[in-house]
PDB file of C-alpha atoms in Angstrom:
ATOM      1  CA  MET A  16    -114.826 159.261-124.820  1.00 72.00           C
ATOM      2  CA  ASP A  17    -113.276 160.472-128.029  1.00 84.00           C
ATOM      3  CA  PRO A  18    -114.297 163.943-129.373  1.00 83.00           C
ATOM      4  CA  LEU A  19    -116.778 162.614-131.964  1.00 84.00           C
ATOM      5  CA  HIS A  20    -118.893 160.662-129.454  1.00 84.00           C
ATOM      6  CA  ALA A  21    -118.498 163.598-126.919  1.00 85.00           C
ATOM      7  CA  GLY A  22    -119.823 166.011-129.648  1.00 87.00           C
ATOM      8  CA  VAL A  23    -122.752 163.654-130.381  1.00 87.00           C
ATOM      9  CA  ALA A  24    -123.524 163.244-126.666  1.00 89.00           C
ATOM     10  CA  ALA A  25    -123.504 167.013-126.157  1.00 88.00           C
ATOM     11  CA  ASP A  26    -125.924 167.340-129.165  1.00 87.00           C
ATOM     12  CA  PHE A  27    -128.294 164.649-127.658  1.00 89.00           C
ATOM     13  CA  SER A  28    -128.151 166.466-124.267  1.00 89.00           C
ATOM     14  CA  SER A  29    -129.143 169.717-125.688  1.00 88.00           C
ATOM     15  CA  ARG A  30    -131.656 169.314-128.448  1.00 89.00           C
ATOM     16  CA  TYR A  31    -135.355 169.372-127.889  1.00 90.00           C
ATOM     17  CA  CYS A  32    -134.808 170.482-124.283  1.00 91.00           C
ATOM     18  CA  PRO A  33    -136.982 173.206-122.669  1.00 90.00           C
ATOM     19  CA  LEU A  34    -135.522 176.540-122.170  1.00 87.00           C
ATOM     20  CA  SER A  35    -136.593 176.616-118.602  1.00 87.00           C
ATOM     21  CA  THR A  36    -137.208 173.196-116.947  1.00 87.00           C
ATOM     22  CA  ALA A  37    -139.138 174.614-114.083  1.00 90.00           C
ATOM     23  CA  LEU A  38    -141.512 176.648-116.229  1.00 90.00           C
ATOM     24  CA  PHE A  39    -141.879 173.599-118.577  1.00 90.00           C
ATOM     25  CA  LEU A  40    -142.826 171.298-115.640  1.00 92.00           C
ATOM     26  CA  ALA A  41    -145.166 173.901-114.100  1.00 92.00           C
ATOM     27  CA  ARG A  42    -146.966 174.119-117.416  1.00 92.00           C
ATOM     28  CA  PHE A  43    -146.923 170.296-117.774  1.00 92.00           C
ATOM     29  CA  TRP A  44    -148.423 169.617-114.322  1.00 93.00           C
ATOM     30  CA  ALA A  45    -151.074 172.491-115.101  1.00 93.00           C
ATOM     31  CA  LEU A  46    -152.029 170.587-118.359  1.00 92.00           C
ATOM     32  CA  LEU A  47    -152.032 167.328-116.567  1.00 92.00           C
ATOM     33  CA  SER A  48    -154.188 168.264-113.722  1.00 94.00           C
ATOM     34  CA  PRO A  49    -157.543 168.268-115.578  1.00 95.00           C
ATOM     35  CA  VAL A  50    -156.919 164.690-116.783  1.00 95.00           C
ATOM     36  CA  VAL A  51    -156.385 163.713-113.083  1.00 94.00           C
ATOM     37  CA  ALA A  52    -159.522 165.765-112.212  1.00 95.00           C
ATOM     38  CA  ILE A  53    -161.621 163.872-114.748  1.00 95.00           C
ATOM     39  CA  ALA A  54    -160.361 160.540-113.390  1.00 94.00           C
ATOM     40  CA  LEU A  55    -161.325 161.553-109.924  1.00 94.00           C
ATOM     41  CA  ALA A  56    -164.737 162.758-111.063  1.00 95.00           C
ATOM     42  CA  ALA A  57    -165.400 159.468-112.779  1.00 93.00           C
ATOM     43  CA  LEU A  58    -164.241 157.494-109.754  1.00 92.00           C
ATOM     44  CA  LEU A  59    -166.541 159.571-107.531  1.00 93.00           C
ATOM     45  CA  ALA A  60    -169.522 159.120-109.834  1.00 93.00           C
ATOM     46  CA  ALA A  61    -168.749 155.289-110.048  1.00 90.00           C
ATOM     47  CA  SER A  62    -168.770 155.046-106.218  1.00 89.00           C
ATOM     48  CA  MET A  63    -172.223 156.890-106.040  1.00 89.00           C
ATOM     49  CA  ARG A  64    -173.779 154.586-108.513  1.00 85.00           C
ATOM     50  CA  ALA A  65    -175.376 151.316-107.561  1.00 80.00           C
ATOM     51  CA  TYR A  66    -175.142 149.637-111.002  1.00 81.00           C
ATOM     52  CA  GLN A  67    -173.367 150.230-114.381  1.00 82.00           C
ATOM     53  CA  ARG A  68    -170.276 151.230-112.498  1.00 87.00           C
ATOM     54  CA  MET A  69    -167.871 149.524-114.739  1.00 88.00           C
ATOM     55  CA  PRO A  70    -167.755 151.954-117.659  1.00 89.00           C
ATOM     56  CA  LEU A  71    -166.892 154.803-115.211  1.00 92.00           C
ATOM     57  CA  ILE A  72    -164.230 152.853-113.600  1.00 93.00           C
ATOM     58  CA  ILE A  73    -162.694 152.018-116.975  1.00 92.00           C
ATOM     59  CA  VAL A  74    -162.763 155.648-117.908  1.00 93.00           C
ATOM     60  CA  ALA A  75    -161.203 156.717-114.708  1.00 94.00           C
ATOM     61  CA  GLY A  76    -158.506 153.904-115.062  1.00 94.00           C
ATOM     62  CA  ALA A  77    -157.727 154.970-118.638  1.00 95.00           C
ATOM     63  CA  PHE A  78    -157.321 158.727-117.533  1.00 95.00           C
ATOM     64  CA  VAL A  79    -155.117 157.824-114.595  1.00 95.00           C
ATOM     65  CA  LEU A  80    -152.987 155.482-116.858  1.00 96.00           C
ATOM     66  CA  PHE A  81    -152.734 158.126-119.411  1.00 96.00           C
ATOM     67  CA  ALA A  82    -151.511 160.900-116.661  1.00 95.00           C
ATOM     68  CA  LEU A  83    -148.960 158.370-115.407  1.00 96.00           C
ATOM     69  CA  GLY A  84    -147.731 157.287-118.802  1.00 96.00           C
ATOM     70  CA  VAL A  85    -147.299 160.863-120.074  1.00 95.00           C
ATOM     71  CA  ALA A  86    -145.643 162.003-116.835  1.00 95.00           C
ATOM     72  CA  ALA A  87    -143.160 158.982-117.006  1.00 96.00           C
ATOM     73  CA  LEU A  88    -142.538 159.864-120.789  1.00 95.00           C
ATOM     74  CA  VAL A  89    -141.859 163.472-120.079  1.00 94.00           C
ATOM     75  CA  LEU A  90    -139.629 162.899-117.046  1.00 94.00           C
ATOM     76  CA  TYR A  91    -137.712 160.179-118.850  1.00 94.00           C
ATOM     77  CA  GLY A  92    -137.106 162.618-121.814  1.00 93.00           C
ATOM     78  CA  LEU A  93    -136.045 165.539-119.565  1.00 92.00           C
ATOM     79  CA  SER A  94    -133.652 163.335-117.698  1.00 92.00           C
ATOM     80  CA  GLY A  95    -131.466 163.377-120.844  1.00 89.00           C
ATOM     81  CA  CYS A  96    -131.107 167.070-120.819  1.00 90.00           C
ATOM     82  CA  SER A  97    -128.050 168.866-119.483  1.00 87.00           C
ATOM     83  CA  GLY A  98    -126.451 172.115-120.365  1.00 75.00           C
ATOM     84  CA  ALA A  99    -127.889 174.894-122.530  1.00 79.00           C
ATOM     85  CA  PRO A 100    -130.610 173.956-124.904  1.00 78.00           C
ATOM     86  CA  ALA A 101    -129.899 173.988-128.559  1.00 77.00           C
ATOM     87  CA  GLU A 102    -131.137 177.075-130.585  1.00 76.00           C
ATOM     88  CA  GLY A 103    -134.219 176.578-132.511  1.00 75.00           C
ATOM     89  CA  LEU A 104    -134.743 173.087-131.325  1.00 82.00           C
ATOM     90  CA  THR A 105    -136.469 173.604-127.924  1.00 81.00           C
ATOM     91  CA  TRP A 106    -139.257 171.598-126.377  1.00 80.00           C
ATOM     92  CA  ASP A 107    -141.720 174.455-125.775  1.00 74.00           C
ATOM     93  CA  TRP A 108    -144.628 172.588-124.392  1.00 71.00           C
ATOM     94  CA  PRO A 109    -145.231 169.112-123.018  1.00 64.00           C
TER      95      PRO A 109
ATOM     96  CA  MET B  17    -118.116 152.731-116.207  1.00 48.00           C
ATOM     97  CA  ALA B  18    -120.434 152.811-119.131  1.00 57.00           C
ATOM     98  CA  GLU B  19    -119.055 152.105-122.675  1.00 65.00           C
ATOM     99  CA  PRO B  20    -119.261 155.291-124.980  1.00 65.00           C
ATOM    100  CA  VAL B  21    -121.666 153.395-127.229  1.00 68.00           C
ATOM    101  CA  ASP B  22    -124.013 152.504-124.219  1.00 77.00           C
ATOM    102  CA  ALA B  23    -123.805 156.115-122.942  1.00 81.00           C
ATOM    103  CA  ILE B  24    -124.836 157.343-126.667  1.00 85.00           C
ATOM    104  CA  TRP B  25    -127.665 154.857-126.763  1.00 86.00           C
ATOM    105  CA  GLY B  26    -129.044 156.042-123.501  1.00 89.00           C
ATOM    106  CA  LEU B  27    -128.803 159.696-124.499  1.00 92.00           C
ATOM    107  CA  ALA B  28    -130.352 158.889-127.992  1.00 92.00           C
ATOM    108  CA  ALA B  29    -133.309 157.060-126.397  1.00 94.00           C
ATOM    109  CA  ARG B  30    -134.114 160.049-124.260  1.00 94.00           C
ATOM    110  CA  TYR B  31    -133.490 162.431-127.333  1.00 93.00           C
ATOM    111  CA  CYS B  32    -136.023 160.361-129.395  1.00 94.00           C
ATOM    112  CA  VAL B  33    -138.528 160.427-126.524  1.00 94.00           C
ATOM    113  CA  ARG B  34    -138.330 164.237-126.511  1.00 93.00           C
ATOM    114  CA  GLN B  35    -138.273 164.679-130.317  1.00 92.00           C
ATOM    115  CA  ASN B  36    -141.384 162.241-130.762  1.00 93.00           C
ATOM    116  CA  ALA B  37    -143.141 163.090-127.416  1.00 93.00           C
ATOM    117  CA  HIS B  38    -146.404 164.034-129.053  1.00 94.00           C
ATOM    118  CA  ALA B  39    -146.535 160.943-131.229  1.00 96.00           C
ATOM    119  CA  PHE B  40    -145.851 158.672-128.188  1.00 96.00           C
ATOM    120  CA  MET B  41    -148.477 160.503-126.249  1.00 96.00           C
ATOM    121  CA  TRP B  42    -150.840 160.170-128.960  1.00 97.00           C
ATOM    122  CA  LEU B  43    -150.226 156.423-129.304  1.00 97.00           C
ATOM    123  CA  TRP B  44    -150.404 155.904-125.519  1.00 97.00           C
ATOM    124  CA  GLY B  45    -153.824 157.618-125.540  1.00 97.00           C
ATOM    125  CA  LEU B  46    -155.021 155.541-128.613  1.00 97.00           C
ATOM    126  CA  PHE B  47    -153.799 152.375-126.838  1.00 98.00           C
ATOM    127  CA  LEU B  48    -155.800 153.158-123.655  1.00 97.00           C
ATOM    128  CA  ILE B  49    -158.910 154.042-125.600  1.00 96.00           C
ATOM    129  CA  LEU B  50    -158.593 150.711-127.623  1.00 97.00           C
ATOM    130  CA  ALA B  51    -157.780 148.562-124.504  1.00 96.00           C
ATOM    131  CA  GLY B  52    -160.636 150.465-122.524  1.00 94.00           C
ATOM    132  CA  GLY B  53    -162.971 149.950-125.481  1.00 94.00           C
ATOM    133  CA  SER B  54    -162.141 146.157-125.561  1.00 94.00           C
ATOM    134  CA  LEU B  55    -162.718 145.895-121.898  1.00 92.00           C
ATOM    135  CA  ALA B  56    -165.993 147.806-122.012  1.00 90.00           C
ATOM    136  CA  SER B  57    -167.490 145.890-125.042  1.00 88.00           C
ATOM    137  CA  ARG B  58    -166.351 142.335-124.088  1.00 85.00           C
ATOM    138  CA  ARG B  59    -169.756 141.431-122.867  1.00 81.00           C
ATOM    139  CA  ALA B  60    -171.810 143.085-125.618  1.00 82.00           C
ATOM    140  CA  SER B  61    -169.585 141.632-128.404  1.00 82.00           C
ATOM    141  CA  SER B  62    -166.669 139.555-127.865  1.00 87.00           C
ATOM    142  CA  SER B  63    -165.487 139.602-131.606  1.00 90.00           C
ATOM    143  CA  PHE B  64    -165.453 143.505-131.483  1.00 91.00           C
ATOM    144  CA  ALA B  65    -163.581 143.325-128.328  1.00 93.00           C
ATOM    145  CA  VAL B  66    -160.953 141.001-129.784  1.00 94.00           C
ATOM    146  CA  VAL B  67    -160.575 143.208-132.888  1.00 94.00           C
ATOM    147  CA  LEU B  68    -159.992 146.405-130.520  1.00 95.00           C
ATOM    148  CA  LEU B  69    -157.564 144.210-128.567  1.00 96.00           C
ATOM    149  CA  ILE B  70    -155.699 143.341-131.749  1.00 96.00           C
ATOM    150  CA  PHE B  71    -155.517 147.100-132.715  1.00 97.00           C
ATOM    151  CA  ALA B  72    -154.265 147.942-129.147  1.00 97.00           C
ATOM    152  CA  VAL B  73    -151.422 145.395-129.417  1.00 97.00           C
ATOM    153  CA  VAL B  74    -150.418 146.722-133.001  1.00 97.00           C
ATOM    154  CA  THR B  75    -150.415 150.214-131.680  1.00 97.00           C
ATOM    155  CA  VAL B  76    -147.983 149.234-128.839  1.00 97.00           C
ATOM    156  CA  ALA B  77    -145.860 147.524-131.552  1.00 97.00           C
ATOM    157  CA  LEU B  78    -145.833 150.721-133.739  1.00 96.00           C
ATOM    158  CA  ALA B  79    -144.630 152.782-130.767  1.00 97.00           C
ATOM    159  CA  VAL B  80    -141.903 150.389-130.017  1.00 96.00           C
ATOM    160  CA  ALA B  81    -140.931 150.164-133.670  1.00 96.00           C
ATOM    161  CA  ILE B  82    -140.774 154.032-133.937  1.00 96.00           C
ATOM    162  CA  PHE B  83    -138.751 154.187-130.611  1.00 95.00           C
ATOM    163  CA  SER B  84    -136.427 151.483-131.666  1.00 94.00           C
ATOM    164  CA  ALA B  85    -135.975 153.028-135.165  1.00 94.00           C
ATOM    165  CA  CYS B  86    -135.343 156.476-133.774  1.00 94.00           C
ATOM    166  CA  SER B  87    -132.987 155.366-131.206  1.00 92.00           C
ATOM    167  CA  ALA B  88    -130.991 153.425-133.811  1.00 92.00           C
ATOM    168  CA  TYR B  89    -131.009 156.048-136.343  1.00 92.00           C
ATOM    169  CA  ALA B  90    -130.267 159.188-134.269  1.00 91.00           C
ATOM    170  CA  PRO B  91    -126.581 158.452-133.622  1.00 90.00           C
ATOM    171  CA  LEU B  92    -126.041 157.715-137.361  1.00 90.00           C
ATOM    172  CA  SER B  93    -127.872 161.118-138.150  1.00 88.00           C
ATOM    173  CA  MET B  94    -125.400 162.851-136.016  1.00 85.00           C
ATOM    174  CA  GLY B  95    -122.420 161.500-137.952  1.00 84.00           C
ATOM    175  CA  LEU B  96    -121.415 158.394-136.045  1.00 84.00           C
ATOM    176  CA  PRO B  97    -120.206 155.535-138.205  1.00 82.00           C
ATOM    177  CA  ALA B  98    -123.039 153.023-139.162  1.00 78.00           C
ATOM    178  CA  SER B  99    -122.656 149.284-138.502  1.00 82.00           C
ATOM    179  CA  ILE B 100    -125.681 148.355-140.483  1.00 85.00           C
ATOM    180  CA  SER B 101    -126.492 147.969-144.137  1.00 86.00           C
ATOM    181  CA  ALA B 102    -127.738 151.019-146.296  1.00 86.00           C
ATOM    182  CA  THR B 103    -131.013 149.360-146.762  1.00 86.00           C
ATOM    183  CA  ASP B 104    -131.534 148.862-143.092  1.00 88.00           C
ATOM    184  CA  GLU B 105    -130.436 152.522-142.400  1.00 89.00           C
ATOM    185  CA  THR B 106    -133.022 153.694-144.950  1.00 90.00           C
ATOM    186  CA  THR B 107    -135.690 151.846-143.286  1.00 90.00           C
ATOM    187  CA  ILE B 108    -135.022 153.030-139.778  1.00 92.00           C
ATOM    188  CA  MET B 109    -134.715 156.614-141.078  1.00 92.00           C
ATOM    189  CA  CYS B 110    -138.083 156.371-142.843  1.00 92.00           C
ATOM    190  CA  LEU B 111    -139.565 154.781-139.703  1.00 91.00           C
ATOM    191  CA  SER B 112    -138.352 157.654-137.430  1.00 90.00           C
ATOM    192  CA  LYS B 113    -139.665 160.403-139.865  1.00 89.00           C
ATOM    193  CA  ASP B 114    -142.864 162.255-139.307  1.00 91.00           C
ATOM    194  CA  THR B 115    -143.777 159.988-136.392  1.00 94.00           C
ATOM    195  CA  LEU B 116    -146.790 162.242-135.512  1.00 95.00           C
ATOM    196  CA  GLY B 117    -148.119 161.924-138.984  1.00 95.00           C
ATOM    197  CA  THR B 118    -147.660 158.065-138.827  1.00 95.00           C
ATOM    198  CA  ALA B 119    -149.539 158.005-135.493  1.00 97.00           C
ATOM    199  CA  VAL B 120    -152.535 160.122-136.943  1.00 97.00           C
ATOM    200  CA  LEU B 121    -152.607 157.844-139.954  1.00 97.00           C
ATOM    201  CA  TRP B 122    -152.756 154.668-137.832  1.00 97.00           C
ATOM    202  CA  THR B 123    -155.479 156.256-135.682  1.00 97.00           C
ATOM    203  CA  LEU B 124    -157.560 156.844-138.771  1.00 97.00           C
ATOM    204  CA  ILE B 125    -156.967 153.375-140.059  1.00 97.00           C
ATOM    205  CA  VAL B 126    -158.027 152.091-136.673  1.00 97.00           C
ATOM    206  CA  ALA B 127    -161.058 154.300-136.470  1.00 97.00           C
ATOM    207  CA  SER B 128    -162.288 153.613-140.005  1.00 96.00           C
ATOM    208  CA  SER B 129    -161.691 149.782-139.466  1.00 96.00           C
ATOM    209  CA  SER B 130    -163.399 149.729-136.096  1.00 95.00           C
ATOM    210  CA  ALA B 131    -166.317 151.743-137.515  1.00 95.00           C
ATOM    211  CA  ALA B 132    -166.798 149.241-140.317  1.00 95.00           C
ATOM    212  CA  PHE B 133    -166.718 146.335-138.095  1.00 93.00           C
ATOM    213  CA  GLY B 134    -169.205 147.988-135.802  1.00 91.00           C
ATOM    214  CA  SER B 135    -171.396 148.804-138.707  1.00 91.00           C
ATOM    215  CA  VAL B 136    -171.493 145.230-139.785  1.00 90.00           C
ATOM    216  CA  LEU B 137    -172.331 144.048-136.268  1.00 88.00           C
ATOM    217  CA  TRP B 138    -174.958 146.677-135.852  1.00 86.00           C
ATOM    218  CA  GLY B 139    -176.646 145.697-139.181  1.00 85.00           C
ATOM    219  CA  ARG B 140    -176.706 142.056-138.155  1.00 82.00           C
ATOM    220  CA  ALA B 141    -178.031 142.636-134.608  1.00 81.00           C
ATOM    221  CA  ARG B 142    -179.926 145.713-134.467  1.00 77.00           C
ATOM    222  CA  ALA B 143    -181.094 146.728-137.892  1.00 71.00           C
ATOM    223  CA  LYS B 144    -184.894 146.129-137.967  1.00 75.00           C
ATOM    224  CA  SER B 145    -185.597 146.535-141.598  1.00 83.00           C
ATOM    225  CA  ALA B 146    -183.918 145.315-144.976  1.00 85.00           C
ATOM    226  CA  ILE B 147    -183.054 148.996-145.601  1.00 85.00           C
ATOM    227  CA  GLY B 148    -181.313 149.474-142.328  1.00 83.00           C
ATOM    228  CA  ARG B 149    -179.217 146.399-142.960  1.00 87.00           C
ATOM    229  CA  ALA B 150    -178.480 147.575-146.531  1.00 89.00           C
ATOM    230  CA  VAL B 151    -177.302 151.030-145.249  1.00 89.00           C
ATOM    231  CA  ALA B 152    -175.118 149.315-142.540  1.00 89.00           C
ATOM    232  CA  ALA B 153    -173.478 147.105-145.255  1.00 91.00           C
ATOM    233  CA  ILE B 154    -172.876 150.005-147.645  1.00 93.00           C
ATOM    234  CA  GLY B 155    -171.536 152.089-144.823  1.00 93.00           C
ATOM    235  CA  ALA B 156    -169.258 149.267-143.715  1.00 94.00           C
ATOM    236  CA  LEU B 157    -168.061 148.852-147.293  1.00 95.00           C
ATOM    237  CA  LEU B 158    -167.285 152.397-147.736  1.00 96.00           C
ATOM    238  CA  LEU B 159    -165.343 152.618-144.387  1.00 96.00           C
ATOM    239  CA  VAL B 160    -163.419 149.561-145.390  1.00 96.00           C
ATOM    240  CA  LEU B 161    -162.438 151.285-148.715  1.00 97.00           C
ATOM    241  CA  VAL B 162    -161.425 154.402-146.562  1.00 96.00           C
ATOM    242  CA  ALA B 163    -159.142 152.099-144.439  1.00 96.00           C
ATOM    243  CA  ALA B 164    -157.676 150.515-147.491  1.00 97.00           C
ATOM    244  CA  ALA B 165    -156.922 153.955-149.050  1.00 97.00           C
ATOM    245  CA  LEU B 166    -155.126 154.875-145.927  1.00 97.00           C
ATOM    246  CA  VAL B 167    -153.128 151.883-145.705  1.00 97.00           C
ATOM    247  CA  LEU B 168    -152.105 152.364-149.286  1.00 97.00           C
ATOM    248  CA  LEU B 169    -151.204 156.095-148.386  1.00 96.00           C
ATOM    249  CA  GLY B 170    -148.999 154.745-145.648  1.00 95.00           C
ATOM    250  CA  VAL B 171    -147.182 152.282-147.890  1.00 94.00           C
ATOM    251  CA  PHE B 172    -146.875 154.968-150.480  1.00 94.00           C
ATOM    252  CA  SER B 173    -145.390 157.430-148.108  1.00 92.00           C
ATOM    253  CA  PHE B 174    -142.885 154.927-146.856  1.00 91.00           C
ATOM    254  CA  SER B 175    -141.891 153.821-150.312  1.00 91.00           C
ATOM    255  CA  LEU B 176    -141.425 157.468-151.415  1.00 90.00           C
ATOM    256  CA  CYS B 177    -139.241 158.160-148.402  1.00 90.00           C
ATOM    257  CA  SER B 178    -137.162 155.090-149.369  1.00 87.00           C
ATOM    258  CA  THR B 179    -136.694 155.993-152.896  1.00 85.00           C
ATOM    259  CA  ASN B 180    -135.985 159.663-152.206  1.00 68.00           C
ATOM    260  CA  TRP B 181    -133.257 158.413-149.884  1.00 58.00           C
ATOM    261  CA  VAL B 182    -131.830 156.048-152.515  1.00 54.00           C
ATOM    262  CA  PHE B 183    -131.920 158.434-155.577  1.00 53.00           C
TER     263      PHE B 183
END
């Protein structure tokens, strides 16, 4: 890789990266856990109902898919980070 | 071994996901609300379900367009030589700018259009009196005007971005 491409690659690997990946992920899972809890509660409520279950199942499915999609997005984005994060261009919260 | 351009593209794609993470999360949430709403309302009103489904598909298209534009523009913004025309460069630059604002604007357009459509359906099916139907029609008209104004705002912002870049 020539110096220009190497410089751009280094910039792409350092910009919008968290200062601490462990702290970032801990905060991210903490933020995501209520979404999963709501999905589980909706599923539980649906299982206890004899009729009109479909709206609750749709809500539960939407929350589960939202959590999965956001997790995939965040993990994909983080997979491009390596080295020290760029000053002033950090990813502070998910 | 991966070519430098492939490696740069892969890194640019991840960089764009990080840079526009909130916009992508927002659009993903909007897509799920629209798809879920379409699924839930398919028995009550099939036409409303179709409208929501169309909005859901356009939401995905918008997210894909933002991601593609950002991934294509990011290497150019870092100084790598462009292999596209200046017009195309301007277009992808403007598409990848203020993505959260674009997502919020699209959400407002979808919300006002869906509410207008819902108001028309409610007026036709549920409103008992002539006054109720008139209120529903006027409400729908106002909401359509709001949606049209928001679309014009989006077009204006995009045009302004393009002309600022040119001049």
